[in-house]
Coordinates of C-alpha atoms in Angstrom, one line a residue:
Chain F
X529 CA -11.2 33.0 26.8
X530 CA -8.5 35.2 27.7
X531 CA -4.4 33.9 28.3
X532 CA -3.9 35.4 31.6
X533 CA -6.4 38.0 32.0
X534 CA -4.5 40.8 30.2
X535 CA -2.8 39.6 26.9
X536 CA -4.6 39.2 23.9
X537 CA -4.8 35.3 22.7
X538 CA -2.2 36.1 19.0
X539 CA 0.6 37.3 20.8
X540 CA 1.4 34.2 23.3
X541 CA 2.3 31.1 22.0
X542 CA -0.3 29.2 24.0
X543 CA -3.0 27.4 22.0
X544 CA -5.6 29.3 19.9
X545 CA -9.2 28.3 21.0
X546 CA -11.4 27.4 18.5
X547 CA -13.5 30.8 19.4
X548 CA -10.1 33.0 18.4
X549 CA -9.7 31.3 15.2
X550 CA -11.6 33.7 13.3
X551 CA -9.4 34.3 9.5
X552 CA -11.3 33.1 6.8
X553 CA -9.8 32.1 3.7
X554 CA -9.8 35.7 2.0
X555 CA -8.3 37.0 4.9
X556 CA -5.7 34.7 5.6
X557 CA -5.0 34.5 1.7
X558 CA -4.3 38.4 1.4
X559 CA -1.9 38.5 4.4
X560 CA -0.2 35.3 3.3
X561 CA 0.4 36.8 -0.7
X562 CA 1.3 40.3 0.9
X563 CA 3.7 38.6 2.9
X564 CA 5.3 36.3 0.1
X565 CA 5.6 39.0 -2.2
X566 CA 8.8 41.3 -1.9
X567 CA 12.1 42.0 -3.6
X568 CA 13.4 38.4 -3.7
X569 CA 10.8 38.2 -6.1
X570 CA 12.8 39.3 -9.2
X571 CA 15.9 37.8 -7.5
X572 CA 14.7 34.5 -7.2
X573 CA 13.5 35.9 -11.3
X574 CA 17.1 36.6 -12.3
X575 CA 18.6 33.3 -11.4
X576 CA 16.0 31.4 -12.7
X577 CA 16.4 33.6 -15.7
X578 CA 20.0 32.6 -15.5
X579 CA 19.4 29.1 -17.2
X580 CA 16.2 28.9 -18.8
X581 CA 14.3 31.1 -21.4
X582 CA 10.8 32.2 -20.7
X583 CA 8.5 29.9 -20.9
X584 CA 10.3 27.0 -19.6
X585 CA 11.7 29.1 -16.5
X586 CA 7.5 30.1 -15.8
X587 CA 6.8 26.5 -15.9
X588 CA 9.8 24.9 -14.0
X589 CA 9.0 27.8 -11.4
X590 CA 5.7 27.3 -10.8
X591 CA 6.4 23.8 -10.9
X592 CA 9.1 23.8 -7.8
X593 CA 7.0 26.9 -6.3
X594 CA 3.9 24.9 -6.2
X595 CA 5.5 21.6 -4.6
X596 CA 7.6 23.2 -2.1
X597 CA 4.2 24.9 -0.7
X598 CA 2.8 22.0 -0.4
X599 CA 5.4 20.4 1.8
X600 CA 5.5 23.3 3.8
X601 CA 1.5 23.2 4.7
X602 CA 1.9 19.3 5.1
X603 CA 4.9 20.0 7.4
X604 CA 3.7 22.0 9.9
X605 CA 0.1 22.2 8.8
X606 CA -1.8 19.6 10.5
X607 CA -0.7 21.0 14.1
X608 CA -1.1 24.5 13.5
X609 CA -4.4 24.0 12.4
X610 CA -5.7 21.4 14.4
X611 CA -4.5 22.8 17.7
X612 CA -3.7 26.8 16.9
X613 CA -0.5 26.5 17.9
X614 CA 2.8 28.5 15.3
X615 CA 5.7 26.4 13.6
X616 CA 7.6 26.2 16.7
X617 CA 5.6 25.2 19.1
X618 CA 4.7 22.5 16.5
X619 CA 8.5 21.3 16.2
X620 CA 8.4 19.7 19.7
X621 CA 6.5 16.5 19.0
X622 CA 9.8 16.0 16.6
X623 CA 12.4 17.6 18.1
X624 CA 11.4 17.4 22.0
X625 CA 11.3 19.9 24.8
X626 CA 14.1 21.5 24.9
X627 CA 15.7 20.6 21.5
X628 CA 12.9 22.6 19.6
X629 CA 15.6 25.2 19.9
X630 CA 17.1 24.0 16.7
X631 CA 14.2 24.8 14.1
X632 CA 13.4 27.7 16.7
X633 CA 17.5 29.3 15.9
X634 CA 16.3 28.5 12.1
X635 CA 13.5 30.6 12.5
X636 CA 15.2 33.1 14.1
X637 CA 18.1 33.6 11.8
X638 CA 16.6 33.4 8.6
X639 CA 13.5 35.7 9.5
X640 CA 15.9 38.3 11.1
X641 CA 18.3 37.7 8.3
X642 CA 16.3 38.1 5.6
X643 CA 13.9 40.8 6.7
X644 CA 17.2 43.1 7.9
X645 CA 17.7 42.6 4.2
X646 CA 14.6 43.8 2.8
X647 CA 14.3 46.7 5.4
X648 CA 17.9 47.6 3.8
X649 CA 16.3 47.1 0.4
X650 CA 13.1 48.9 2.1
X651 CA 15.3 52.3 2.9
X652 CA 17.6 51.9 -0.3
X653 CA 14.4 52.3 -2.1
X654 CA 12.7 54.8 -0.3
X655 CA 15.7 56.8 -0.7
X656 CA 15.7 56.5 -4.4
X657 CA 11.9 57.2 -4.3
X658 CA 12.5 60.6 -2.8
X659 CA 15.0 61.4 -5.5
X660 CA 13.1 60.0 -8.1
X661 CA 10.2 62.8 -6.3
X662 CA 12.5 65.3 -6.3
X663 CA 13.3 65.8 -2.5
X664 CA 16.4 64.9 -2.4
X665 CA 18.9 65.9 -4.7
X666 CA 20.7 62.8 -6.4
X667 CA 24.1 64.7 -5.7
X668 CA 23.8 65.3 -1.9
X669 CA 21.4 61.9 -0.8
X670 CA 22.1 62.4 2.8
X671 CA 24.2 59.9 4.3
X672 CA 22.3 59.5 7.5
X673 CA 19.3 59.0 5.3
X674 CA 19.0 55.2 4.9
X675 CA 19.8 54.3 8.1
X676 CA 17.3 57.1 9.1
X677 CA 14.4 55.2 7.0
X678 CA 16.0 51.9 8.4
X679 CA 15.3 52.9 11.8
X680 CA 11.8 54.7 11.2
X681 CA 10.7 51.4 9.0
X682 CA 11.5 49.8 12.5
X683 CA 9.5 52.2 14.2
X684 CA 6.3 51.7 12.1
X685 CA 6.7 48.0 12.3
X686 CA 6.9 48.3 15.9
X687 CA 3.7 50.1 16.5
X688 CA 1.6 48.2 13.6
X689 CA 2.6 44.8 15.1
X690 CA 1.4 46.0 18.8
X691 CA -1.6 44.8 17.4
X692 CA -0.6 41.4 17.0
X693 CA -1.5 39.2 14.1
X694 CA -4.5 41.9 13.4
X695 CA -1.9 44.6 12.7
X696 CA 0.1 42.2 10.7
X697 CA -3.9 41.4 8.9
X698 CA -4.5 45.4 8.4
X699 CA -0.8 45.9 7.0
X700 CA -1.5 43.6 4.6
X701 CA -5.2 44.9 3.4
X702 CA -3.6 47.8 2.2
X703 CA -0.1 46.6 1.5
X704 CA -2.0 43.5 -1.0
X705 CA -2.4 46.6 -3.6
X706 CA 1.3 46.1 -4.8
X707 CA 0.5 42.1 -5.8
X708 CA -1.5 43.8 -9.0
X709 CA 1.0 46.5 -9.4
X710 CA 3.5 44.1 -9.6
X711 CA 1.0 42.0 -12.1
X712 CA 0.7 45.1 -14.3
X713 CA 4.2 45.3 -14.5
X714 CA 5.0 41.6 -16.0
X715 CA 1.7 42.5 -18.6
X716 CA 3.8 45.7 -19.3
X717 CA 6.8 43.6 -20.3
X718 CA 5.4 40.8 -21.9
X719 CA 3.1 42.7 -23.9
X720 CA 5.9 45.0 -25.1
X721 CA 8.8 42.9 -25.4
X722 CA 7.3 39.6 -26.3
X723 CA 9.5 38.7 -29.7
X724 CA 12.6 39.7 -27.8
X725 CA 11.3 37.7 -24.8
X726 CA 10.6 34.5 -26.7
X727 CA 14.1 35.0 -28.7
X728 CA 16.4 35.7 -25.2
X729 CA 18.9 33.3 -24.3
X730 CA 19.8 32.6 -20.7
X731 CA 23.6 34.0 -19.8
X732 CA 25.1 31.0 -18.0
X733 CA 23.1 28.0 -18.9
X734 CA 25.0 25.2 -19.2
X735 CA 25.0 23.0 -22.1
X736 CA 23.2 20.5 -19.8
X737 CA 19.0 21.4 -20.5
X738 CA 18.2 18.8 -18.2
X739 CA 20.1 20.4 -15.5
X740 CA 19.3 23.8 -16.3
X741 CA 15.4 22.6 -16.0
X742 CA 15.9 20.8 -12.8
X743 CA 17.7 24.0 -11.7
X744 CA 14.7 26.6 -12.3
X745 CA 12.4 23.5 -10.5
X746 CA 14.7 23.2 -7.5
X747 CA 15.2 27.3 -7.1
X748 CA 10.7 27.2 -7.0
X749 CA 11.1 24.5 -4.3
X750 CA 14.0 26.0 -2.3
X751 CA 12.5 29.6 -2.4
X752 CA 9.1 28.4 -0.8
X753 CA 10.2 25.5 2.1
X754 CA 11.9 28.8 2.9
X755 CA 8.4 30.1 3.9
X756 CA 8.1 27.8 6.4
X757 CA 8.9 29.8 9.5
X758 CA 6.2 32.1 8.1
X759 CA 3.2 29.7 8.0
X760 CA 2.6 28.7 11.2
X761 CA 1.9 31.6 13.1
X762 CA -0.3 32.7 10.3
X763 CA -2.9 29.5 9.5
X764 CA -3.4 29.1 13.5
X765 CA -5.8 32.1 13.2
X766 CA -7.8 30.1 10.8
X767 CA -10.8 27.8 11.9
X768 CA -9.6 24.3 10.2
X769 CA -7.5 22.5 7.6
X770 CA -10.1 23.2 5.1
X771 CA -9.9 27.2 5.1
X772 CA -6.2 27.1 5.0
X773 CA -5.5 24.9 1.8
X774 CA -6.8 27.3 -1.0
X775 CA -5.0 30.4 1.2
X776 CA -1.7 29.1 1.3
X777 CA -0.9 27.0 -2.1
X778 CA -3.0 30.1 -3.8
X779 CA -2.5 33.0 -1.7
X780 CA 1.5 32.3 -0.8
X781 CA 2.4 29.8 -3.5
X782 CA 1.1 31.2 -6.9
X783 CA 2.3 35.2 -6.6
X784 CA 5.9 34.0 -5.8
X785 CA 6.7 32.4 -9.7
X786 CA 4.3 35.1 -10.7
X787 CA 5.8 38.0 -9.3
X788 CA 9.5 36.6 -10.0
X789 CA 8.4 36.3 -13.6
X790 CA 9.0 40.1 -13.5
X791 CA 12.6 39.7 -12.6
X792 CA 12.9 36.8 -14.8
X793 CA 11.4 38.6 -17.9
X794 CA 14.0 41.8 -17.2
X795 CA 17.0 39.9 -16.8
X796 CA 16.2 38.0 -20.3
X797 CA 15.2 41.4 -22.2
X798 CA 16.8 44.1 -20.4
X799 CA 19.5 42.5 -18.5
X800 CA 18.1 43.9 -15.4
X801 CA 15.7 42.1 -12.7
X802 CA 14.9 45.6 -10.8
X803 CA 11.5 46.3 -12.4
X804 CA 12.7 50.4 -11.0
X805 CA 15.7 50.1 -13.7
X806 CA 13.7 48.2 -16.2
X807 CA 10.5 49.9 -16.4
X808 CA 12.2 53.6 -16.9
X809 CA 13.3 51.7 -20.0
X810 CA 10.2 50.3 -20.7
X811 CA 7.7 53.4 -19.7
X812 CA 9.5 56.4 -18.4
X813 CA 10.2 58.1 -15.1
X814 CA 6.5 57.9 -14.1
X815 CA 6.5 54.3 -14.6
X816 CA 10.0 53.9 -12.4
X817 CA 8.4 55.7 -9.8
X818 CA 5.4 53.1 -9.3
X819 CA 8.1 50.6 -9.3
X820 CA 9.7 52.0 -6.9
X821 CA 6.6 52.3 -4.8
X822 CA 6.5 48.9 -5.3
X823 CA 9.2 47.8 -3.9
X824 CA 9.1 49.8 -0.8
X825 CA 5.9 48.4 -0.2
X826 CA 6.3 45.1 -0.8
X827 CA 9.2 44.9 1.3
X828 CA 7.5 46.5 4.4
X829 CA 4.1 44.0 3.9
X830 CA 7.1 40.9 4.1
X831 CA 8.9 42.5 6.8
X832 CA 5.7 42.7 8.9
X833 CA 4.6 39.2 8.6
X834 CA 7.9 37.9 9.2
X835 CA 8.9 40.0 13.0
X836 CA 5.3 38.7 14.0
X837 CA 6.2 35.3 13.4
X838 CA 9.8 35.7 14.8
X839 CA 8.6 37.3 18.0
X840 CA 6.2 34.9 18.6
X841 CA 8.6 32.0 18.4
X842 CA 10.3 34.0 21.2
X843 CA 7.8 33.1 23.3
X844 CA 8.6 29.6 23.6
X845 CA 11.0 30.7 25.8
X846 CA 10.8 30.2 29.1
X847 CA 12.2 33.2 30.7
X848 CA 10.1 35.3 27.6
X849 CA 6.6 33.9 28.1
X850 CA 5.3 36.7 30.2
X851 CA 7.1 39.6 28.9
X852 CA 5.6 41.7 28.0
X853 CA 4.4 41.7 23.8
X854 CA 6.5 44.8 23.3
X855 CA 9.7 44.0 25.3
X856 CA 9.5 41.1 22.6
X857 CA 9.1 43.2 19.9
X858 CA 11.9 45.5 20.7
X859 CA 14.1 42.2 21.1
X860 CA 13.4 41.0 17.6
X861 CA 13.5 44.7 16.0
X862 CA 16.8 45.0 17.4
X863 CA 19.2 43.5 15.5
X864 CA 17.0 44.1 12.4
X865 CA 17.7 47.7 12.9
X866 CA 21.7 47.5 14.0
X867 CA 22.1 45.7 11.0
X868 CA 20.4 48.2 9.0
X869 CA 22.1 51.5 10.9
X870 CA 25.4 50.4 11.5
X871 CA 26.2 47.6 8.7
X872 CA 24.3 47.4 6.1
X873 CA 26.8 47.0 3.4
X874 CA 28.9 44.2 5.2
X875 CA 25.7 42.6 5.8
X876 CA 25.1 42.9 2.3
X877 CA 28.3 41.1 1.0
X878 CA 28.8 38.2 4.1
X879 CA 25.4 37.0 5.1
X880 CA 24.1 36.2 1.9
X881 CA 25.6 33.0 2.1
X882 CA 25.2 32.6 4.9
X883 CA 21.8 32.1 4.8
X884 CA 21.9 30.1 2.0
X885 CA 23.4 27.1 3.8
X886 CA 20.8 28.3 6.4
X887 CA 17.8 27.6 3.9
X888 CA 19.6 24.2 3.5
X889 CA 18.2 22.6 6.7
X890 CA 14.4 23.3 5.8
X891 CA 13.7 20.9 2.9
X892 CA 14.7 18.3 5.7
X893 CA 13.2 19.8 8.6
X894 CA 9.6 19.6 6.5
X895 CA 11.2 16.3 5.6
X896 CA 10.9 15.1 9.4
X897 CA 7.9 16.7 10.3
X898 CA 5.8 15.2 7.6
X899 CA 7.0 11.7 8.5
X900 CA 6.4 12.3 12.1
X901 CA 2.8 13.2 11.6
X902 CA 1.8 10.4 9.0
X903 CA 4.3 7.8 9.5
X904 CA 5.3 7.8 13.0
X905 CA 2.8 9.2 14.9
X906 CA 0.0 8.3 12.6
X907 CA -1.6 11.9 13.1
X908 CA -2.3 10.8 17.3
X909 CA -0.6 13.8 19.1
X910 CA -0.7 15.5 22.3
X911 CA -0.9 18.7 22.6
X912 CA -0.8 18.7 26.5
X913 CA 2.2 17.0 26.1
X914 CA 3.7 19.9 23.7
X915 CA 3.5 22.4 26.7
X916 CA 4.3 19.8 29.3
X917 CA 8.5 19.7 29.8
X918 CA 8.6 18.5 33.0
X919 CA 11.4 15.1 32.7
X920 CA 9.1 12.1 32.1
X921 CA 6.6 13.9 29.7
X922 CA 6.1 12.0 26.2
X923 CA 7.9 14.5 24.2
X924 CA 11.0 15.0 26.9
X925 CA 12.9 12.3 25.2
X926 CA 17.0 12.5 26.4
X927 CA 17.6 15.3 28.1
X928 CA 14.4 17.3 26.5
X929 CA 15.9 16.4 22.9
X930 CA 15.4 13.7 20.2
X931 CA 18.0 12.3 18.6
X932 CA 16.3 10.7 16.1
X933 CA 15.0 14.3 14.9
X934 CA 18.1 15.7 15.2
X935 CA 20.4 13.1 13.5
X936 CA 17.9 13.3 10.6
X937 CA 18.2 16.7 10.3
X938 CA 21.5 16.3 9.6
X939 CA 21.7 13.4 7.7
X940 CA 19.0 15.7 5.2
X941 CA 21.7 18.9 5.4
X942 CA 24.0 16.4 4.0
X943 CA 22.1 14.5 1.1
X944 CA 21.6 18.1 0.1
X945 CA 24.6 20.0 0.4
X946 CA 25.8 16.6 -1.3
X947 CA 23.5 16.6 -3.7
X948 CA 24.1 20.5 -4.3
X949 CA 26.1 23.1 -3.0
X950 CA 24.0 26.0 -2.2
X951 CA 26.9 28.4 -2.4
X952 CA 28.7 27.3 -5.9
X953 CA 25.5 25.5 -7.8
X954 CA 28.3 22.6 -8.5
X955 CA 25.7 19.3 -8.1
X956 CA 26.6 15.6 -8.5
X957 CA 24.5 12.4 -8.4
X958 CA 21.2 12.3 -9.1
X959 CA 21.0 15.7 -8.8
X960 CA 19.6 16.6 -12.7
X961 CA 16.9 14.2 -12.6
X962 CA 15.8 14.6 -8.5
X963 CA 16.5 18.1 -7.4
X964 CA 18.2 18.6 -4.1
X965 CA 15.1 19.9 -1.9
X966 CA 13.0 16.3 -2.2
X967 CA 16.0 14.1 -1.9
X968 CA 16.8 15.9 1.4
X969 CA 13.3 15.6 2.4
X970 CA 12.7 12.3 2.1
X971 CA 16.3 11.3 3.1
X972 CA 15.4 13.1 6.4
X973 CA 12.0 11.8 6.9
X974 CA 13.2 8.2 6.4
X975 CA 16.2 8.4 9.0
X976 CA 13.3 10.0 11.1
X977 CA 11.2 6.8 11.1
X978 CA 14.0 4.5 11.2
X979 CA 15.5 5.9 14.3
X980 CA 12.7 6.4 16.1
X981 CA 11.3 2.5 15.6
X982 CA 14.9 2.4 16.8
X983 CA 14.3 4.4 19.9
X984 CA 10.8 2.6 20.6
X985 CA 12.4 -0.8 20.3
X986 CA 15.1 0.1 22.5
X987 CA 12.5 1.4 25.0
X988 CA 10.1 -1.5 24.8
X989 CA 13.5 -3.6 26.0
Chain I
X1464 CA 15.8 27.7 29.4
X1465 CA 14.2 26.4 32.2
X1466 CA 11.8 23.5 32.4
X1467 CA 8.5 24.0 34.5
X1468 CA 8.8 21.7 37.6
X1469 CA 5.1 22.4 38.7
X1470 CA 1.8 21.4 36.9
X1471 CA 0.4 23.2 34.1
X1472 CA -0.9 26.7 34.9
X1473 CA -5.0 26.1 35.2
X1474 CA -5.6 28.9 32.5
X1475 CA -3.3 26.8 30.1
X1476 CA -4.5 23.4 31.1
X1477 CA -8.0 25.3 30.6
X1478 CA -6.8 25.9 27.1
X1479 CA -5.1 22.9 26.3
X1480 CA -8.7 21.2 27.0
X1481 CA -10.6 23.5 24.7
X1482 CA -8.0 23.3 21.8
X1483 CA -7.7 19.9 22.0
X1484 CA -11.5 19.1 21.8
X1485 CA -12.4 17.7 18.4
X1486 CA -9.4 19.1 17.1
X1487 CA -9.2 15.7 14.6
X1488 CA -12.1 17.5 12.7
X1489 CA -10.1 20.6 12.4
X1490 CA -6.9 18.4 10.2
X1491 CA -7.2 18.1 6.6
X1492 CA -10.1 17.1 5.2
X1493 CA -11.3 14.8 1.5
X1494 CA -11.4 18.4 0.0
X1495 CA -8.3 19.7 1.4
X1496 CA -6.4 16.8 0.4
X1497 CA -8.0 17.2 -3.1
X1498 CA -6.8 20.8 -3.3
X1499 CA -3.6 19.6 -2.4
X1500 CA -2.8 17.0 -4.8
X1501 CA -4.0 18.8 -7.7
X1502 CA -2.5 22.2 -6.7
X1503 CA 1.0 20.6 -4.9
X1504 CA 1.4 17.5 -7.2
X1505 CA -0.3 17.3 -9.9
X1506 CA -0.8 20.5 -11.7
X1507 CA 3.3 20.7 -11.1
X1508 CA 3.6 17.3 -12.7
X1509 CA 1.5 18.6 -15.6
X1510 CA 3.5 22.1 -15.9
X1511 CA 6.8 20.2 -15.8
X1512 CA 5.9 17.9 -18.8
X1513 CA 4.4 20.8 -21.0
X1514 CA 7.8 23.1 -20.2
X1515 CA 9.3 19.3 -20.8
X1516 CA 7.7 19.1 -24.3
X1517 CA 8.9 23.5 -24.8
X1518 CA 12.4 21.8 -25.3
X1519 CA 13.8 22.1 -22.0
X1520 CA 14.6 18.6 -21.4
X1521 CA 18.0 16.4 -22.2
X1522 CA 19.2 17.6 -26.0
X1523 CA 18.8 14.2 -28.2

């Protein structure tokens, strides 16, 4: 069945038919782990590394990593897979016609945000490669060099994802190789540096080990609701709930804590969670240059995954349904590139927190959507209704928004910010023994439920 | 953002029908909820007790 004659099914927003739905687990599993593995690997590494050792930072990581996938898949899950339909599309039985916006501007900044930063990353290491290769001298790196690779990393995205979700699929078939390389180099560390990895002390833990614990569990939890935009548009190629469970808490949840053990292991032995500064250390220049291969491809696989899924949110847009897929494209790439061409260092220093108050609303926003499906709606949803936003329809609500989604939104941004303050790591409460991410949840999926027998007892009046 | 004043298209109403057909057996089934408990919740409850017992709970 074709969309309107000329565009292929993955690159409209419309539902999937069960005849396009064609991933199977192995598929889906490889583009979702190329896709969760990239440079915030080793990040979210070094500030788990920050306040637990080793072993306990693995296991707390895992922990959160493995928990916060699973409220991501039973978030957004059950629609994507059950109708075909991405994450955004899927936020309107909460959030109504129109005020879908609000997970969609979500969406929209942290996927641009973040993947402007690792095509920055992307070009910064690239540009080290070719020194590292001998190229370029390390005295004269050209200055128009990284916004050079910035803008031909845009380029190559561009074309690759002309293809839709099968570009983003090929990508990854090759891209997946860096998953082992990154393996090879955590065996590399632990193997070498075991004692002194056993022994190492984390820098700023506080006197507090209950804290410091619940810490390395909430960073797992945080780190992988933050995948949520991601999901969507990816599990709606698959054929049913079934092929998508083992794919996603496997294929996206597992190589996160793994691959940010490397970071974790460097900054407790070597004080360093770039595996390209570490490994030199560890094996030699040859061995930085795999790293640093690394890198640059595991940022591109990420980067790939995540314009797909932002462009195809832009399709819920009215005036952007039939434009053409490339026009779209271009108007996602965009800022991604002037951000990496014309500031990539203030970017750098300001947006980081930024969007880490941004990553704040998606514990809730699962939150909501989990109680919505199970509690409120007890899994009976329209989808004609999703694409119907003419006044009247069952999802219209006031005005094309729901208050009771959107108040409970809030009231989650504030338990957590509360509960923890993204920016400053100073918590309170409950905090030590609950984490932030859950209490935000379920503080957003109860206000959900109780405002909206609110609103249906109103109505029935 | 506009809303659509007229009908659905036919080609998405056409699609609506054929996504929406038996799309209850497409949700999560006994296995999938299986996977997930012992994946999401229970091999996380079992990792936090063992890095628990490692010493990295509350100092006594």
């Amino acid at each position: 069945m074709s969309l309107r004659g000329d565009a292929p099914a993955d690159e409209s927003v419309w539902p999937l038919v069960p005849a396009e739905r064609r991933w199977g687990p192995w598929r889906l599993g490889v583009t979702l782990a190329t896709a969760a593995a990239a440079t915030w690997c080793y990040l979210i590494g070094e500030s788990v590394g920050g306040y637990l050792g080793f072993g306990a930072g693995a296991l707390a990581l895992t922990a959160g990593c493995m928990i916060g996938m699973l409220l991501v898949l039973l978030a957004g899950g059950p629609l994507s897979v059950r109708f075909g339909i991405d994450s955004i599309a899927a936020t309107k039985p909460q959030f109504g016609t129109r005020g879908w916006v609000i997970p969609a501007a979500l969406q929209a900044v942290s996927i641009i945000g973040w993947n402007s930063l690792l095509i920055i990353f992307f070009a910064k290491s690239a540009t080290q490669f070719a020194v590292a290769l001998g190229l370029v001298s390390p005295e004269a790196v050209p200055r128009a060099l990284v916004p050079a690779l910035t803008l031909l990393a845009c380029g190559v995205i561009f074309v690759a994802l002309t293809r839709g979700a099968t570009g983003v699929s090929a990508v990854s078939n090759i891209l997946v190789a860096h998953v082992l390389v990154g393996l090879w180099m955590l065996y590399l560390i632990v193997t070498r540096r075991w004692p002194e990895l056993i022994a190492a002390v984390p820098a700023v833990a506080t006197p507090d080990r209950l804290w410091n614990y619940t810490t390395g569990v909430e960073l797992g939890v945080a780190t992988t609701l933050s995948w949520w935009p991601y999901v969507g548009a990816m599990i709606r190629m698959a054929p049913n709930g079934r092929s998508v469970v083992l794919p996603v808490m496997l294929g996206m949840g597992a190589p996160v804590p793994l691959l940010s053990l490397i970071g974790l292991a460097g900054v407790l032995v070597l004080k360093s969670s770039d595996p390209a500064q570490w490994l030199r250390t560890v094996g030699g220049p040859v061995y930085a240059l795999v790293a640093l291969g690394f890198v640059t491809a595991a940022n591109f696989g990420t980067a790939i995954a995540g314009i797909y899924a932002s462009t195809l949110g832009l399709r819920n847009f009215r005036a952007l349904e039939r434009r053409p897929w490339r026009v779209l494209l271009a108007l996602t790439l965009a800022p991604v590139a002037f951000v990496g061409i014309a500031i990539p260092e203030l970017f750098f220093a300001g947006f980081g927190n930024f969007l880490a108050l941004i990553g704040v609303a998606f514990a809730p926003l699962c939150g909501i959507q989990i109680a919505d499906y199970y509690v409120v709606r007890r899994r009976q949803v329209s989808l004609r209704a999703i694409y119907d936003d003419r006044p009247g329809s069952p999802y219209h609500f006031w005005h094309g928004v729901n208050l009771a989604a959107v108040v409970a939104l809030g009231a989650g941004c504030a338990a957590y910010v509360l509960l923890l303050n993204p920016l400053t790591y100073q918590s309170s409460g409950p905090y030590r023994y609950l984490t932030a991410s859950l209490p935000a949840a379920l503080v957003a999926g109860v206000a959900h439920v109780l405002l909206s027998r609110l609103q249906r007892a109103r109505h029935a009046a | 953002m506009a809303e659509r004043d007229a009908p659905l298209p036919p080609a998405l109403a056409e699609r609506l029908a054929a996504a929406e057909r038996d799309s209850a057996d497409r949700d999560f089934d006994a296995t999938s909820w299986a996977w997930m408990l012992i994946l999401g919740a229970l091999l996380p409850l079992v990792l936090i007790m063992a890095g628990w017992l490692l010493g990295a709970g509350p100092a006594t």
